[in-house]
CSV table of N, CA and C in Angstrom, one decimal:
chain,number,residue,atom,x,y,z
A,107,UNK,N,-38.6,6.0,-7.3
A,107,UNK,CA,-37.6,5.9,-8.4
A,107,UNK,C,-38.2,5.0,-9.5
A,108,UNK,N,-37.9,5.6,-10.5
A,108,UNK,CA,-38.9,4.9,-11.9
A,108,UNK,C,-37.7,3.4,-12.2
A,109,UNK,N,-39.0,2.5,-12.7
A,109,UNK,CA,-38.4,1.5,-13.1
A,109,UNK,C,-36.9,1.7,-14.4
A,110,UNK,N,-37.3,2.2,-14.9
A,110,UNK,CA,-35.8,3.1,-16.2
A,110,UNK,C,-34.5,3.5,-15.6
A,111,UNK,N,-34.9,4.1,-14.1
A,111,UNK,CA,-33.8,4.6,-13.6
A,111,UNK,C,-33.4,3.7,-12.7
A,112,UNK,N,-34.1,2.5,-12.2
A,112,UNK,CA,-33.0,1.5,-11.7
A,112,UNK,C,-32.7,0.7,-12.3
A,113,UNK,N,-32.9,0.5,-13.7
A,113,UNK,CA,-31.9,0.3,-15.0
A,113,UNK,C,-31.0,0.9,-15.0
A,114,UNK,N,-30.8,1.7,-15.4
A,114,UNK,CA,-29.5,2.6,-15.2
A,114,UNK,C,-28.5,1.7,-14.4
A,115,UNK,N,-29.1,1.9,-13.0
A,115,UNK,CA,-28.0,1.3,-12.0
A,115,UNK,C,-27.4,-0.2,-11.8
A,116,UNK,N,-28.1,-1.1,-13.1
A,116,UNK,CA,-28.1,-2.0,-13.0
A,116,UNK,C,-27.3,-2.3,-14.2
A,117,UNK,N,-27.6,-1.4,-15.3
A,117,UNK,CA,-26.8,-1.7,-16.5
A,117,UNK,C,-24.9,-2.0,-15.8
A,118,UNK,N,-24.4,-3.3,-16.5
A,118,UNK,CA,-23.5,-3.9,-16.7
A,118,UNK,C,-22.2,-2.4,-17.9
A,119,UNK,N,-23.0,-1.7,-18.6
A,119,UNK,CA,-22.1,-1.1,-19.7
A,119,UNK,C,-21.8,0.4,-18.9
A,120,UNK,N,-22.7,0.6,-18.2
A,120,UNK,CA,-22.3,2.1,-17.1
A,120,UNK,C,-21.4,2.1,-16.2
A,121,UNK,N,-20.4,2.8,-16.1
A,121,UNK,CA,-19.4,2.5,-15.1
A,121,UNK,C,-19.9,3.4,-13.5
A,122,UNK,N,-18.9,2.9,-12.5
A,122,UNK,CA,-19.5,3.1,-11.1
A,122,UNK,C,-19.5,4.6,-11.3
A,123,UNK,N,-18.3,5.7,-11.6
A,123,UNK,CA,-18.4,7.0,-11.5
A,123,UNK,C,-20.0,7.4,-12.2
A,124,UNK,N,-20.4,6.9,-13.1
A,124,UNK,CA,-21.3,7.7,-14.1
A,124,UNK,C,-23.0,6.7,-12.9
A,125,UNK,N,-22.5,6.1,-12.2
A,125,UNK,CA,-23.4,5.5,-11.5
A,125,UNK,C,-23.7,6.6,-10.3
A,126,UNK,N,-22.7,7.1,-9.2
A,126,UNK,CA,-22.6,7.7,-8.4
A,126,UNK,C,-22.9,9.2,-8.4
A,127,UNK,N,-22.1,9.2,-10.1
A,127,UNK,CA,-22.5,10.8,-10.4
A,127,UNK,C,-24.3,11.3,-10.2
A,128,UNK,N,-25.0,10.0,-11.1
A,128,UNK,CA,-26.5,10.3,-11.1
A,128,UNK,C,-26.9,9.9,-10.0
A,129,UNK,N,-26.6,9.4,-9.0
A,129,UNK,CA,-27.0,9.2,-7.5
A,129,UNK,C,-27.0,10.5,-6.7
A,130,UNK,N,-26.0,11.0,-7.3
A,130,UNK,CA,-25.6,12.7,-6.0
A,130,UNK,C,-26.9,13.7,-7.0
A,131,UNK,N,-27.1,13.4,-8.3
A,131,UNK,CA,-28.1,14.2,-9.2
A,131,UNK,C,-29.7,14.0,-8.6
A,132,UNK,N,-29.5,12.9,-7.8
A,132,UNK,CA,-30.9,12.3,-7.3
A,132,UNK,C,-31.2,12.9,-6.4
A,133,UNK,N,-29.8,12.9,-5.4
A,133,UNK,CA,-30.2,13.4,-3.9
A,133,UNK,C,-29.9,14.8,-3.8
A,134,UNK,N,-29.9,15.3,-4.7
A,134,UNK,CA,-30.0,16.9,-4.9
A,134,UNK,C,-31.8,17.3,-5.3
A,135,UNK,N,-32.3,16.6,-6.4
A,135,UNK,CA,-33.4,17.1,-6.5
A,135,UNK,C,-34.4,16.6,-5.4
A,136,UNK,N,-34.1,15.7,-4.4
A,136,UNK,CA,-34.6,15.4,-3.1
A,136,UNK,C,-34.9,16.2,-2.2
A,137,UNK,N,-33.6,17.1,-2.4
A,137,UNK,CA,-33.0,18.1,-1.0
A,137,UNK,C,-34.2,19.8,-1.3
A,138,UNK,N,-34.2,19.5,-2.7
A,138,UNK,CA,-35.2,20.7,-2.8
A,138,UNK,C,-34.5,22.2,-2.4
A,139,UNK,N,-35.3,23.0,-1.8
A,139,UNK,CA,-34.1,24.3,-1.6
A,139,UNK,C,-33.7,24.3,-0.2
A,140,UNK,N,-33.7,22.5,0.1
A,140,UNK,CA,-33.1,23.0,1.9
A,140,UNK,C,-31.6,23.0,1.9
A,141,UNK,N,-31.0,22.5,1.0
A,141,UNK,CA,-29.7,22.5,0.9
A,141,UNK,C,-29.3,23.6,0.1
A,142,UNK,N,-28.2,24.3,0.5
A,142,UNK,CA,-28.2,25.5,0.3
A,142,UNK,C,-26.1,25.7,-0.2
A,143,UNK,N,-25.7,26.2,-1.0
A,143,UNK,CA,-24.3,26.3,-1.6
A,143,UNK,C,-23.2,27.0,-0.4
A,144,UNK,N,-23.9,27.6,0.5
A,144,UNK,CA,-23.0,28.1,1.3
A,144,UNK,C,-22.4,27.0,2.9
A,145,UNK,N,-23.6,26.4,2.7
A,145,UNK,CA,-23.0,25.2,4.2
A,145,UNK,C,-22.0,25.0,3.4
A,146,UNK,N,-21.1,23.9,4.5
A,146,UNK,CA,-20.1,22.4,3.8
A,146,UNK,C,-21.0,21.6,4.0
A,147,UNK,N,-20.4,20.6,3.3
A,147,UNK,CA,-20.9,19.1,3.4
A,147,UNK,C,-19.7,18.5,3.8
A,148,UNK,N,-19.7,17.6,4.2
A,148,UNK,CA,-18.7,16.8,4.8
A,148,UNK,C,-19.0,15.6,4.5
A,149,UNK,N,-18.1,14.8,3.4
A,149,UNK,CA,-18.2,13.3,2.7
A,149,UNK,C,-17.9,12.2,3.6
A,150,UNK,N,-18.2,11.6,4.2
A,150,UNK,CA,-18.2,10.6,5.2
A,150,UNK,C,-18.1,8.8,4.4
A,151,UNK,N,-17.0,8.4,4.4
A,151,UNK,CA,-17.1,6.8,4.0
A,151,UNK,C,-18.1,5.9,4.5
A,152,UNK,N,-18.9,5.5,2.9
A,152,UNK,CA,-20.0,4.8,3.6
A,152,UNK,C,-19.8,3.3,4.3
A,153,UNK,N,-20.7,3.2,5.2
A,153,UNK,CA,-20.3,2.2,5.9
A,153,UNK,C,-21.0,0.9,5.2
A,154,UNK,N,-20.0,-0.9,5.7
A,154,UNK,CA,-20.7,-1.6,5.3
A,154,UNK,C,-21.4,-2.0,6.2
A,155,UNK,N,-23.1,-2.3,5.6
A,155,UNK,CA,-24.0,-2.7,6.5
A,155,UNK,C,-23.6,-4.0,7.8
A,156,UNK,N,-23.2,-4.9,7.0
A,156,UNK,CA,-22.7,-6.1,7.9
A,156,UNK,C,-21.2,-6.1,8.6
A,157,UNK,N,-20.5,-5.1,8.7
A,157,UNK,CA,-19.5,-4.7,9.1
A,157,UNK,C,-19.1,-3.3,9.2
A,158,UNK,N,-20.0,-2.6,9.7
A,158,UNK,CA,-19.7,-1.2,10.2
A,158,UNK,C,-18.2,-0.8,10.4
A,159,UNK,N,-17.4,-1.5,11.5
A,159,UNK,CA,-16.1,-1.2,11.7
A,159,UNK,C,-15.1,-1.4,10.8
A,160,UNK,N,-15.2,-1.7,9.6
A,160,UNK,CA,-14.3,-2.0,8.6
A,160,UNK,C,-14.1,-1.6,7.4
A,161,UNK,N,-14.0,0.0,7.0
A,161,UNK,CA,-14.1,0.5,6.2
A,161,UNK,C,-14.1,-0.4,4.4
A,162,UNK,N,-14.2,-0.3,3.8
A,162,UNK,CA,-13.8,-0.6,2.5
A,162,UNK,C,-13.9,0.6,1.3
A,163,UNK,N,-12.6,0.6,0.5
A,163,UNK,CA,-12.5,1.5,-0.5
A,163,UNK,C,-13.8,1.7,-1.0
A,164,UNK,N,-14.8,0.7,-1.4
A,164,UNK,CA,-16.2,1.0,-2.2
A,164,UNK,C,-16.8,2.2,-1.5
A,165,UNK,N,-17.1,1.8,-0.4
A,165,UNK,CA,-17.5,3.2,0.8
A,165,UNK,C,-16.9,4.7,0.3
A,166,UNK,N,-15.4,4.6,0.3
A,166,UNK,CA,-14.7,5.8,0.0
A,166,UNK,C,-15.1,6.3,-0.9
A,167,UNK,N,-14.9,5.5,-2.0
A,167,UNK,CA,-14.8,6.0,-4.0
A,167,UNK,C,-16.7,6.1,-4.0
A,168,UNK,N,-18.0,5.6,-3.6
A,168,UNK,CA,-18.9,6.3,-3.7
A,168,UNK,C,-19.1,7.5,-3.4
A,169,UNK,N,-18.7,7.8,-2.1
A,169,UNK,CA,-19.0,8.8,-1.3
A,169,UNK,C,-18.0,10.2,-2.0
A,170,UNK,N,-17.0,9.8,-2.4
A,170,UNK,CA,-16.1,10.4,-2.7
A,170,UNK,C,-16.0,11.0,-4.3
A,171,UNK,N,-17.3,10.3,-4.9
A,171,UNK,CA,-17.4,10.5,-6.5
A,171,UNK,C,-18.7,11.3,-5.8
A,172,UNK,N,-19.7,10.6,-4.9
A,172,UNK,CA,-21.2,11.6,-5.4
A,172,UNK,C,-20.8,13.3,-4.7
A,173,UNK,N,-19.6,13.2,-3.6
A,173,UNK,CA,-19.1,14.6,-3.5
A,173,UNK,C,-18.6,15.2,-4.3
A,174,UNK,N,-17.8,15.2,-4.9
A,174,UNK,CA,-17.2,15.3,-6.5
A,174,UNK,C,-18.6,15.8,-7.3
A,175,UNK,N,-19.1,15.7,-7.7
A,175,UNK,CA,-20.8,16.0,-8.5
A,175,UNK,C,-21.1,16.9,-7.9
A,176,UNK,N,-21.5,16.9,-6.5
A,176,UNK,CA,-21.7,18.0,-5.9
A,176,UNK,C,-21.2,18.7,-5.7
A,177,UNK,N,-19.6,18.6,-5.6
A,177,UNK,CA,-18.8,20.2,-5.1
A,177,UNK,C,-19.4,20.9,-7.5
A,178,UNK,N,-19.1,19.7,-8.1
A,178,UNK,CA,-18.7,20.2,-9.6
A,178,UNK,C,-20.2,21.1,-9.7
A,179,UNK,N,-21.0,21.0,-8.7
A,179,UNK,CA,-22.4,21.6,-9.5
A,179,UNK,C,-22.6,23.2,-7.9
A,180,UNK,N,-21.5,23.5,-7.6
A,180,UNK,CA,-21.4,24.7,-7.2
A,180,UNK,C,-21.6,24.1,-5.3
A,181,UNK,N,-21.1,23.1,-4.9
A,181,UNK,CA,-21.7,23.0,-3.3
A,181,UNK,C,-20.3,23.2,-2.8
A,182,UNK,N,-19.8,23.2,-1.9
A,182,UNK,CA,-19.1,23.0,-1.3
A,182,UNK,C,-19.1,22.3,0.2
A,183,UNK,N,-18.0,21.3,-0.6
A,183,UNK,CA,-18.0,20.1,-0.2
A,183,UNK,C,-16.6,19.6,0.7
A,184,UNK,N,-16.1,19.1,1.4
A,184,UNK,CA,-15.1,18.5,2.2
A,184,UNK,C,-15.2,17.0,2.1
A,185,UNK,N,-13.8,16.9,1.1
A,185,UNK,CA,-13.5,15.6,0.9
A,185,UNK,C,-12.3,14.5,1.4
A,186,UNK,N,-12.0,15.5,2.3
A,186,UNK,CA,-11.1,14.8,3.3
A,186,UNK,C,-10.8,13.9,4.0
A,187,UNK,N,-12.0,12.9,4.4
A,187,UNK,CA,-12.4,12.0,4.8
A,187,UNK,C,-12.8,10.7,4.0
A,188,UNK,N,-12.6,10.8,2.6
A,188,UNK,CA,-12.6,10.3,1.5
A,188,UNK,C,-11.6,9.8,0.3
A,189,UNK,N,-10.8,11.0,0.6
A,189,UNK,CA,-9.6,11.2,-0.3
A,189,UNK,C,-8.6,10.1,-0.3
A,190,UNK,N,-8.0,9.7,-1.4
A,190,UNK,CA,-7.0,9.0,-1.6
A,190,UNK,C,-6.0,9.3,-0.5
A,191,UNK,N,-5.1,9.0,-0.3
A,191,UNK,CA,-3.5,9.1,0.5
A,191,UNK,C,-2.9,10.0,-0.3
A,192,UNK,N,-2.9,10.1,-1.1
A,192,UNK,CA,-2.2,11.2,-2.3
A,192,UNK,C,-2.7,12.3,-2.4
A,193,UNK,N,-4.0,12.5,-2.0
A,193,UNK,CA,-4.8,13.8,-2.5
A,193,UNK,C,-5.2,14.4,-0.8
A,194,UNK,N,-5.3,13.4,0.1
A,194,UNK,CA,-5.1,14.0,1.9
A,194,UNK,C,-4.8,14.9,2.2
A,195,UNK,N,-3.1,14.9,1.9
A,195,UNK,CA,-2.9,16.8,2.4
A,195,UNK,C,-3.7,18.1,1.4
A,196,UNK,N,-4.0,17.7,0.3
A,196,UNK,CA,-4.7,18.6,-0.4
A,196,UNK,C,-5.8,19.1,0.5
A,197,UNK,N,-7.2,18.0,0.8
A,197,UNK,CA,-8.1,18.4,1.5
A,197,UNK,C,-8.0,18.8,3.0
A,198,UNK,N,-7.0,18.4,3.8
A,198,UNK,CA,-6.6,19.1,4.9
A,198,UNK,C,-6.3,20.2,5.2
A,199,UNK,N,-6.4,21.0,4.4
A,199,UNK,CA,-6.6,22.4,4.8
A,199,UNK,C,-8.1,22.8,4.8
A,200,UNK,N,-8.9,22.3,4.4
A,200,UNK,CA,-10.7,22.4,4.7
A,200,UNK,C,-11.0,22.3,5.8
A,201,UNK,N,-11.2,22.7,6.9
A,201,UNK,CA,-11.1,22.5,8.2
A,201,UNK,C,-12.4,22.9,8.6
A,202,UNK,N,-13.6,23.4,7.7
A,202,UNK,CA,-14.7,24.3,8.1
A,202,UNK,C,-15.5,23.4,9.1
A,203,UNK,N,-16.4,23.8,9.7
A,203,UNK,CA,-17.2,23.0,10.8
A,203,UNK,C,-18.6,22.7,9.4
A,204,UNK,N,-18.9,21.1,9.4
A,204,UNK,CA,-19.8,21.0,7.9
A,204,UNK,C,-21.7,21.3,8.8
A,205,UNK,N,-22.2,21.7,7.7
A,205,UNK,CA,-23.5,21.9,8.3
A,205,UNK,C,-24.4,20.7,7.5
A,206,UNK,N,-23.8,19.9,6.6
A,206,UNK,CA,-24.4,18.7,6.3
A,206,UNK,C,-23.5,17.9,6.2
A,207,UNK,N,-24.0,16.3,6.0
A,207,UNK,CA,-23.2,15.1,6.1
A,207,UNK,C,-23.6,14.4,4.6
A,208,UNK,N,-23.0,13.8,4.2
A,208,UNK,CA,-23.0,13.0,3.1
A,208,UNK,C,-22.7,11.6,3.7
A,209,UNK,N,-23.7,10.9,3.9
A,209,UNK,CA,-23.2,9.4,4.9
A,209,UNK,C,-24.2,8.3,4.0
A,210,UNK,N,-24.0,7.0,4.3
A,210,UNK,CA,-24.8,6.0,4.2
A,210,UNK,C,-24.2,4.7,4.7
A,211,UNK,N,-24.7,3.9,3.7
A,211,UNK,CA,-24.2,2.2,3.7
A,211,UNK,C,-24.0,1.3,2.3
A,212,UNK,N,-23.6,0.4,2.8
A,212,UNK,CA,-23.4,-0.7,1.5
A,212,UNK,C,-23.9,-1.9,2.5
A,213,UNK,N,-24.6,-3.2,1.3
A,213,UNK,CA,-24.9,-4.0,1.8
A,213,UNK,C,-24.6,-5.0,0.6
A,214,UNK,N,-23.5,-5.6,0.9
A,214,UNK,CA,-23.9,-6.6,-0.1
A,214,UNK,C,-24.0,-7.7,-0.3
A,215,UNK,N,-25.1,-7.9,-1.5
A,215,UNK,CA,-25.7,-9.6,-1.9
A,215,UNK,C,-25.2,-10.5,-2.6
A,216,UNK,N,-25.7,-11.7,-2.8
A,216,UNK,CA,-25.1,-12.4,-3.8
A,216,UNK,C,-24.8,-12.1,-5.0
A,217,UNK,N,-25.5,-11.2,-5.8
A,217,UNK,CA,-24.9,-10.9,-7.3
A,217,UNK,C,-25.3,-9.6,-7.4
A,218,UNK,N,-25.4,-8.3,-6.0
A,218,UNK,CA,-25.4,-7.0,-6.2
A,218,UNK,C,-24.8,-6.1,-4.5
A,219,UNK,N,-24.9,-5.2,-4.7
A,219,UNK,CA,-24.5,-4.1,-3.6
A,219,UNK,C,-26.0,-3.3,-3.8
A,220,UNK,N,-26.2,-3.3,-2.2
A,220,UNK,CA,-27.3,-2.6,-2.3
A,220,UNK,C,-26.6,-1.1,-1.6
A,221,UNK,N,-27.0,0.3,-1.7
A,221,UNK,CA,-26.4,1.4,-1.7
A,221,UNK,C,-27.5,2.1,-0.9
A,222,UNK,N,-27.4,3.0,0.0
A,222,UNK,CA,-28.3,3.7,0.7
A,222,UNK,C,-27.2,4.7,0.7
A,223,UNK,N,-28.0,6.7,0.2
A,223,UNK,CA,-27.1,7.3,0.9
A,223,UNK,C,-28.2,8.3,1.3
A,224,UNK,N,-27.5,9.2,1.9
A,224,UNK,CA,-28.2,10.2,2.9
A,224,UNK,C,-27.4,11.6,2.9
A,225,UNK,N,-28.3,12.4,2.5
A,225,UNK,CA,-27.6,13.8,3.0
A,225,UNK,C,-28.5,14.6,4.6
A,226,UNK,N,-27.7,14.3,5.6
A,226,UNK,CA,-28.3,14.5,7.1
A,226,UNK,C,-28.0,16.2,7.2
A,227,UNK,N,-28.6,16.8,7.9
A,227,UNK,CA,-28.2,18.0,8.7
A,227,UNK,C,-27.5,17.6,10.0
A,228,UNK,N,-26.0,18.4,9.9
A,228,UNK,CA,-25.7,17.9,10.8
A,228,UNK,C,-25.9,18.3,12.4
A,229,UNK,N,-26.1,19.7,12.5
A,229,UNK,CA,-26.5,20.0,14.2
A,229,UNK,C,-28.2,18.9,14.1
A,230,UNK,N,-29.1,19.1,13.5
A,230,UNK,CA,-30.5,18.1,13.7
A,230,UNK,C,-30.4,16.5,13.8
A,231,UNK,N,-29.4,16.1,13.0
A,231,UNK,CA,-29.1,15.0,11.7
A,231,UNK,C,-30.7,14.7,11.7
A,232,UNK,N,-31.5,15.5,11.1
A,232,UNK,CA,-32.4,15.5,10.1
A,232,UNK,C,-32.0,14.7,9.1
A,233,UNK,N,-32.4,13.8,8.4
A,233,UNK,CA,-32.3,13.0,6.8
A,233,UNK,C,-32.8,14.5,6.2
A,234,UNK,N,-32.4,15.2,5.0
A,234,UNK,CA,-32.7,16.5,4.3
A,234,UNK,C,-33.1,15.5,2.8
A,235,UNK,N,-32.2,14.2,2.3
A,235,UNK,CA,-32.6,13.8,1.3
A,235,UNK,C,-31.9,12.3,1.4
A,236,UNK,N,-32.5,11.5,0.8
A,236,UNK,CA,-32.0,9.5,0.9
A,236,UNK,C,-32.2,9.3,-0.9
A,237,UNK,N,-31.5,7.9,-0.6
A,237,UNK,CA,-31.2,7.7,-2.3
A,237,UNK,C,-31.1,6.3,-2.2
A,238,UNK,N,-31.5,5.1,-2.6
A,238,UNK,CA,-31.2,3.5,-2.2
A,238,UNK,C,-31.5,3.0,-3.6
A,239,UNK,N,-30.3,2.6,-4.1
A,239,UNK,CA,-30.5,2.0,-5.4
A,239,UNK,C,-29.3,0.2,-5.2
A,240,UNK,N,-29.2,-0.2,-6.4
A,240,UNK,CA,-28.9,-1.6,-6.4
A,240,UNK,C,-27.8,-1.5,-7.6
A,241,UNK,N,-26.2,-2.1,-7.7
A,241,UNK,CA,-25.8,-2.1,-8.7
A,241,UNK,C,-25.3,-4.0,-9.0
A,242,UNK,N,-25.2,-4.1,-10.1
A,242,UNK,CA,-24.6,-5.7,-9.8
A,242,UNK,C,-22.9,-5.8,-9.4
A,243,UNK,N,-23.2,-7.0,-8.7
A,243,UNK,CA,-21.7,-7.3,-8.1
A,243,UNK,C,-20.9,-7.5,-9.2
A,244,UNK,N,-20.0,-6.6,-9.8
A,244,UNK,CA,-19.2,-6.8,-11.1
A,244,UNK,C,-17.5,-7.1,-10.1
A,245,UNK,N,-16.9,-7.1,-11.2
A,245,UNK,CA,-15.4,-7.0,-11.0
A,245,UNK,C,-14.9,-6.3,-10.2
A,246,UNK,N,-15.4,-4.6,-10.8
A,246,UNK,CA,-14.6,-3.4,-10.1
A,246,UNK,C,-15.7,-3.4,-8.6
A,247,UNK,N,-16.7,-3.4,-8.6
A,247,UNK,CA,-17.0,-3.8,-7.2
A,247,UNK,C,-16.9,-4.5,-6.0
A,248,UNK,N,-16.6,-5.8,-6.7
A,248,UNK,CA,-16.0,-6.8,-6.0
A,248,UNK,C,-14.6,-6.4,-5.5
A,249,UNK,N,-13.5,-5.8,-6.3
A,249,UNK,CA,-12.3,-5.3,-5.7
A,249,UNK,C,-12.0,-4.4,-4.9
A,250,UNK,N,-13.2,-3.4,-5.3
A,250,UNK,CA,-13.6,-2.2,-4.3
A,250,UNK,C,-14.4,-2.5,-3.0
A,251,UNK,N,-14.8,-3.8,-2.8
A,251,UNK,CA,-15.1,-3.8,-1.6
A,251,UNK,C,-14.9,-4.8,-0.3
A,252,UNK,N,-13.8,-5.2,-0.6
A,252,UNK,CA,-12.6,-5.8,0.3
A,252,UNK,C,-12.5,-5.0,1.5
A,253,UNK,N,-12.3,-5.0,2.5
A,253,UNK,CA,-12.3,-4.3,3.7
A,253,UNK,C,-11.0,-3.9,3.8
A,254,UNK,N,-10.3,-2.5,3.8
A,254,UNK,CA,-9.1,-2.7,4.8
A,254,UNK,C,-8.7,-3.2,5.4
A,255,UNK,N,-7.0,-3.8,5.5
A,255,UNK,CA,-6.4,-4.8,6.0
A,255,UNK,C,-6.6,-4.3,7.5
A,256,UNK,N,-6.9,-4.6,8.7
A,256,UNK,CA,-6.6,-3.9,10.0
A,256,UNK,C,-5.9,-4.5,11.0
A,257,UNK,N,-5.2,-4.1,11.7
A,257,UNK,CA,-4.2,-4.7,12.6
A,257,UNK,C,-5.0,-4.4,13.8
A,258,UNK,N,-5.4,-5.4,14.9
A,258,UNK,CA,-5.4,-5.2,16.4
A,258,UNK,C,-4.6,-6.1,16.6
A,259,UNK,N,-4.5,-5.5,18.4
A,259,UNK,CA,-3.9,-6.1,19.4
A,259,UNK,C,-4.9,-7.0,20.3
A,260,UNK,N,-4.3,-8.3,20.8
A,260,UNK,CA,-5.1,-8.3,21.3
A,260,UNK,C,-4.7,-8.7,22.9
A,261,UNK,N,-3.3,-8.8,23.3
A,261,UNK,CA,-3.5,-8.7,24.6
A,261,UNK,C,-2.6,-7.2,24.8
A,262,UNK,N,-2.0,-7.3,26.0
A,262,UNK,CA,-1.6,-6.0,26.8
A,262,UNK,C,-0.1,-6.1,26.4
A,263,UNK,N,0.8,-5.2,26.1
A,263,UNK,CA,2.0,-5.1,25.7
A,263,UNK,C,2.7,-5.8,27.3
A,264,UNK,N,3.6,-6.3,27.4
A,264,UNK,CA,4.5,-6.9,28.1
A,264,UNK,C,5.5,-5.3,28.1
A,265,UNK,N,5.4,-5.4,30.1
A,265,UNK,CA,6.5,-4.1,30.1
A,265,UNK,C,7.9,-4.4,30.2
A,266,UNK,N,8.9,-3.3,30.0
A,266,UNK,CA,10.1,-4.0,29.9
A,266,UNK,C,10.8,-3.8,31.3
């Protein structure tokens, strides 16, 4: 990746969609002609590196924009696993078995999010194409990457 294009991702005036968008533009010309319009892809919320079990919206809304790009440039893509609450039942009816994954991570530092994504094959999970760039920790990042609130239990229900 040329020094110009991790400007891009570092520019403060570029917003996250127009960030993600050129991210899924990256890991397309990666994939070369192994990725092919007829599989699915299946968008997987990226995980955060230092907390795997705890989803956070940032996870979602990347994964869920650089699918977006991709279904818009002819793939077909399954965004169900991404989707808002509002837009859920929409993609629930996509039920296909995916022949690739859209997965990665977030890690983040003191004044940036580092981003790794990956498009895996899924019967091999082959890596087919990777993409690791750096944005700064702004506002909308910072808000977006709050963990979901999560409830456990932690002893055994009392029977009645």
């Amino acid at each position: 990746i040329s020094a110009a294009t991790q400007g891009f991702f570092s520019d403060p005036k570029v917003n996250l969609r127009e960030k993600n968008y050129a991210a899924a533009d990256y890991l397309l010309q990666q994939s070369g002609n192994y990725l092919n319009r007829t599989g699915t892809i299946l968008a997987k919320p990226l995980v955060e590196a230092d907390n795997p079990a705890a989803p956070s919206p940032l996870g979602r809304k990347i994964s869920s924009d650089v699918g977006a790009r991709l279904a818009e440039l002819g793939y077909t893509v399954n965004l169900s696993d991404v989707a808002s609450r509002s837009d859920q039942k929409f993609y629930k009816a996509q039920q296909s078995v995916p022949e690739f994954l859209l997965t990665g991570a977030t890690l983040k530092k003191k004044e940036k999010i580092e981003v790794s994504l990956r498009l895996v094959e899924a019967a091999s999970q082959r890596i087919i194409s990777s993409f690791d760039y750096t944005m700064p920790y702004d506002s909308e990042l910072r808000k977006l990457s709050e963990s979901d609130t999560q409830i456990f239990r932690t002893g055994h229900p009392h029977p009645h």
